[in-house]
mmCIF file of C-alpha atoms in Angstrom:
data_model
loop_
_atom_site.group_PDB
_atom_site.id
_atom_site.type_symbol
_atom_site.label_atom_id
_atom_site.label_comp_id
_atom_site.label_asym_id
_atom_site.label_seq_id
_atom_site.Cartn_x
_atom_site.Cartn_y
_atom_site.Cartn_z
ATOM 1 C CA MET A 251 -11.076 41.805 -11.387
ATOM 2 C CA ILE A 252 -8.349 39.264 -11.997
ATOM 3 C CA VAL A 253 -4.769 40.438 -11.783
ATOM 4 C CA PRO A 254 -2.693 38.974 -14.625
ATOM 5 C CA SER A 255 -0.594 35.977 -13.652
ATOM 6 C CA VAL A 256 3.175 36.053 -13.697
ATOM 7 C CA ILE A 257 4.552 33.387 -16.041
ATOM 8 C CA PHE A 258 7.914 31.873 -15.093
ATOM 9 C CA ASP A 259 9.316 28.970 -17.132
ATOM 10 C CA GLY A 260 5.864 28.176 -18.425
ATOM 11 C CA PHE A 261 4.275 27.828 -14.966
ATOM 12 C CA LEU A 262 1.887 30.224 -13.294
ATOM 13 C CA GLU A 263 3.569 31.721 -10.241
ATOM 14 C CA LYS A 264 0.519 33.251 -8.598
ATOM 15 C CA GLN A 265 -2.890 34.534 -9.395
ATOM 16 C CA VAL A 266 -4.717 37.036 -7.229
ATOM 17 C CA ASP A 267 -8.470 37.416 -7.303
ATOM 18 C CA GLU A 268 -9.994 40.622 -6.064
ATOM 19 C CA LEU A 269 -13.683 40.893 -5.365
ATOM 20 C CA HIS A 270 -15.137 44.374 -5.474
ATOM 21 C CA CYS A 271 -18.065 45.467 -3.356
ATOM 22 C CA GLU A 272 -20.982 46.392 -5.616
ATOM 23 C CA GLN A 273 -21.929 49.466 -3.602
ATOM 24 C CA ASP A 274 -18.671 51.365 -3.210
ATOM 25 C CA GLY A 275 -16.235 49.445 -5.444
ATOM 26 C CA GLN A 276 -13.758 48.668 -2.643
ATOM 27 C CA VAL A 277 -11.762 45.456 -2.608
ATOM 28 C CA THR A 278 -13.379 43.128 -0.057
ATOM 29 C CA VAL A 279 -11.486 39.865 -0.526
ATOM 30 C CA LYS A 280 -7.977 39.332 -1.776
ATOM 31 C CA LYS A 281 -6.848 35.730 -2.218
ATOM 32 C CA GLN A 282 -3.634 34.216 -3.413
ATOM 33 C CA ARG A 283 -4.362 30.869 -4.989
ATOM 34 C CA PRO A 284 -1.710 28.178 -5.136
ATOM 35 C CA VAL A 285 -0.876 27.224 -8.684
ATOM 36 C CA ASN A 286 1.312 24.348 -9.879
ATOM 37 C CA LEU A 287 0.973 22.257 -6.698
ATOM 38 C CA ASP A 288 3.500 19.554 -5.969
ATOM 39 C CA LEU A 289 1.148 16.705 -4.998
ATOM 40 C CA THR A 290 3.942 14.730 -3.317
ATOM 41 C CA THR A 291 4.234 17.375 -0.604
ATOM 42 C CA ILE A 292 0.539 17.433 0.299
ATOM 43 C CA SER A 293 -0.288 15.534 3.481
ATOM 44 C CA MET A 294 -3.781 14.077 3.274
ATOM 45 C CA PRO A 295 -5.860 13.547 6.413
ATOM 46 C CA ALA A 296 -6.710 10.034 7.570
ATOM 47 C CA THR A 297 -10.266 10.378 6.286
ATOM 48 C CA ALA A 298 -9.034 11.037 2.739
ATOM 49 C CA LYS A 299 -6.611 8.107 2.884
ATOM 50 C CA ALA A 300 -9.335 5.763 4.176
ATOM 51 C CA SER A 301 -11.706 6.869 1.433
ATOM 52 C CA ILE A 302 -9.091 6.460 -1.293
ATOM 53 C CA PHE A 303 -8.096 3.014 0.025
ATOM 54 C CA HIS A 304 -11.767 2.013 0.030
ATOM 55 C CA ARG A 305 -12.085 2.975 -3.631
ATOM 56 C CA VAL A 306 -8.802 1.309 -4.587
ATOM 57 C CA THR A 307 -9.811 -1.921 -2.848
ATOM 58 C CA GLY A 308 -13.112 -1.854 -4.730
ATOM 59 C CA VAL A 309 -11.266 -1.694 -8.044
ATOM 60 C CA ALA A 310 -8.826 -4.393 -6.889
ATOM 61 C CA LEU A 311 -11.762 -6.638 -5.945
ATOM 62 C CA PHE A 312 -13.212 -6.228 -9.406
ATOM 63 C CA PHE A 313 -10.012 -7.522 -11.002
ATOM 64 C CA ALA A 314 -9.304 -10.160 -8.333
ATOM 65 C CA LEU A 315 -12.729 -11.672 -8.767
ATOM 66 C CA THR A 316 -11.864 -12.626 -12.337
ATOM 67 C CA PHE A 317 -9.360 -15.118 -10.872
ATOM 68 C CA VAL A 318 -11.874 -16.321 -8.272
ATOM 69 C CA ILE A 319 -14.671 -16.789 -10.821
ATOM 70 C CA TRP A 320 -12.319 -18.635 -13.172
ATOM 71 C CA ALA A 321 -11.240 -20.970 -10.331
ATOM 72 C CA TRP A 322 -14.856 -21.663 -9.349
ATOM 73 C CA SER A 323 -15.868 -22.300 -12.937
ATOM 74 C CA GLU A 324 -12.908 -24.561 -13.616
ATOM 75 C CA SER A 325 -13.293 -26.518 -10.377
ATOM 76 C CA LEU A 326 -16.962 -27.262 -11.065
ATOM 77 C CA SER A 327 -16.498 -28.530 -14.615
ATOM 78 C CA SER A 328 -15.043 -31.960 -13.728
ATOM 79 C CA ALA A 329 -13.244 -33.930 -11.020
ATOM 80 C CA GLU A 330 -9.932 -33.554 -12.870
ATOM 81 C CA SER A 331 -10.376 -29.785 -13.135
ATOM 82 C CA PHE A 332 -11.159 -29.649 -9.431
ATOM 83 C CA GLU A 333 -7.903 -31.454 -8.652
ATOM 84 C CA PHE A 334 -6.049 -29.092 -11.009
ATOM 85 C CA VAL A 335 -7.400 -25.990 -9.230
ATOM 86 C CA LYS A 336 -6.768 -27.592 -5.838
ATOM 87 C CA GLY A 337 -3.150 -28.258 -6.821
ATOM 88 C CA LEU A 338 -2.823 -24.752 -8.233
ATOM 89 C CA PHE A 339 -3.714 -23.247 -4.867
ATOM 90 C CA ASN A 340 -0.711 -24.942 -3.254
ATOM 91 C CA GLY A 341 1.670 -22.672 -5.189
ATOM 92 C CA PHE A 342 3.070 -19.394 -3.835
ATOM 93 C CA ILE A 343 1.564 -17.177 -6.541
ATOM 94 C CA ALA A 344 -1.937 -18.563 -6.076
ATOM 95 C CA LYS A 345 -1.661 -18.200 -2.304
ATOM 96 C CA PHE A 346 -0.425 -14.638 -2.739
ATOM 97 C CA ILE A 347 -3.373 -13.838 -5.031
ATOM 98 C CA ALA A 348 -5.773 -15.474 -2.564
ATOM 99 C CA TRP A 349 -4.239 -13.540 0.343
ATOM 100 C CA GLY A 350 -4.457 -10.282 -1.594
ATOM 101 C CA THR A 351 -8.057 -10.938 -2.547
ATOM 102 C CA VAL A 352 -9.110 -11.799 1.005
ATOM 103 C CA SER A 353 -7.176 -8.827 2.431
ATOM 104 C CA VAL A 354 -8.699 -6.402 -0.059
ATOM 105 C CA LEU A 355 -12.161 -7.840 0.611
ATOM 106 C CA GLY A 356 -11.643 -7.433 4.361
ATOM 107 C CA TYR A 357 -10.578 -3.797 4.169
ATOM 108 C CA HIS A 358 -13.311 -2.983 1.667
ATOM 109 C CA LEU A 359 -15.888 -4.541 3.993
ATOM 110 C CA ILE A 360 -14.537 -2.606 7.012
ATOM 111 C CA GLY A 361 -14.449 0.642 5.020
ATOM 112 C CA GLY A 362 -17.949 -0.013 3.697
ATOM 113 C CA ILE A 363 -19.305 -0.482 7.212
ATOM 114 C CA ARG A 364 -17.589 2.761 8.241
ATOM 115 C CA HIS A 365 -19.187 4.596 5.310
ATOM 116 C CA MET A 366 -22.624 3.158 6.146
ATOM 117 C CA ILE A 367 -22.295 4.336 9.752
ATOM 118 C CA MET A 368 -21.301 7.775 8.471
ATOM 119 C CA ASP A 369 -24.349 7.748 6.168
ATOM 120 C CA MET A 370 -26.478 7.285 9.288
ATOM 121 C CA GLY A 371 -25.078 10.538 10.673
ATOM 122 C CA HIS A 372 -22.344 9.277 12.986
ATOM 123 C CA TRP A 373 -18.586 10.020 12.862
ATOM 124 C CA GLU A 374 -19.106 13.058 10.677
ATOM 125 C CA GLU A 375 -17.220 15.458 12.949
ATOM 126 C CA LEU A 376 -13.537 16.057 12.287
ATOM 127 C CA GLU A 377 -12.195 14.284 15.377
ATOM 128 C CA SER A 378 -14.492 11.245 15.275
ATOM 129 C CA GLY A 379 -14.114 10.960 11.499
ATOM 130 C CA ASN A 380 -10.326 10.900 11.746
ATOM 131 C CA LEU A 381 -10.468 8.371 14.575
ATOM 132 C CA SER A 382 -12.841 6.072 12.677
ATOM 133 C CA ALA A 383 -10.619 6.310 9.583
ATOM 134 C CA LYS A 384 -7.507 5.383 11.571
ATOM 135 C CA VAL A 385 -9.326 2.517 13.306
ATOM 136 C CA SER A 386 -10.656 1.156 9.995
ATOM 137 C CA MET A 387 -7.172 1.243 8.425
ATOM 138 C CA ALA A 388 -5.669 -0.453 11.497
ATOM 139 C CA LEU A 389 -8.384 -3.129 11.402
ATOM 140 C CA GLY A 390 -7.623 -3.621 7.716
ATOM 141 C CA VAL A 391 -3.955 -4.298 8.532
ATOM 142 C CA VAL A 392 -4.916 -6.714 11.331
ATOM 143 C CA PHE A 393 -7.323 -8.478 8.960
ATOM 144 C CA ALA A 394 -4.600 -8.778 6.307
ATOM 145 C CA VAL A 395 -2.188 -10.321 8.826
ATOM 146 C CA LEU A 396 -4.828 -12.789 10.044
ATOM 147 C CA ALA A 397 -5.704 -13.667 6.451
ATOM 148 C CA GLY A 398 -2.016 -14.342 5.733
ATOM 149 C CA VAL A 399 -1.731 -16.613 8.759
ATOM 150 C CA TRP A 400 -4.919 -18.454 7.717
ATOM 151 C CA ILE A 401 -3.803 -18.966 4.113
ATOM 152 C CA TRP A 402 -0.124 -19.817 4.624
ATOM 153 C CA PHE A 403 -0.211 -21.785 7.876
#
């Protein structure tokens, strides 16, 4: 039986579900479900953050590769086009795009290796999963810094 929700300013305040035992009709479980969650107050665990970052970097790679494929295509069309692309990569914006692409690729690779190891049955426990997520995110930051040093210096 579902107890009617209390409506306050158009939002559901609470909803209580009661499950009745089939044999004697007594209430066995009584839950209060959160309704109208404020997502900015929810603290996600490291495993969720690592998984979301892995997905976001995959999408970013998809869009970043359009720039990379264009540069490869343009540079292979003629000697003048090669010099144009080479000169383009000396600018700040192109270096920033290259750094972002390499950084995103690095984290996505690290996260992908982590997911493959988890698919083999390792790091599935709460403690080891959180540790592997934190290590993969830290390695991603280190990789991004090294990529920046490599591209700009």
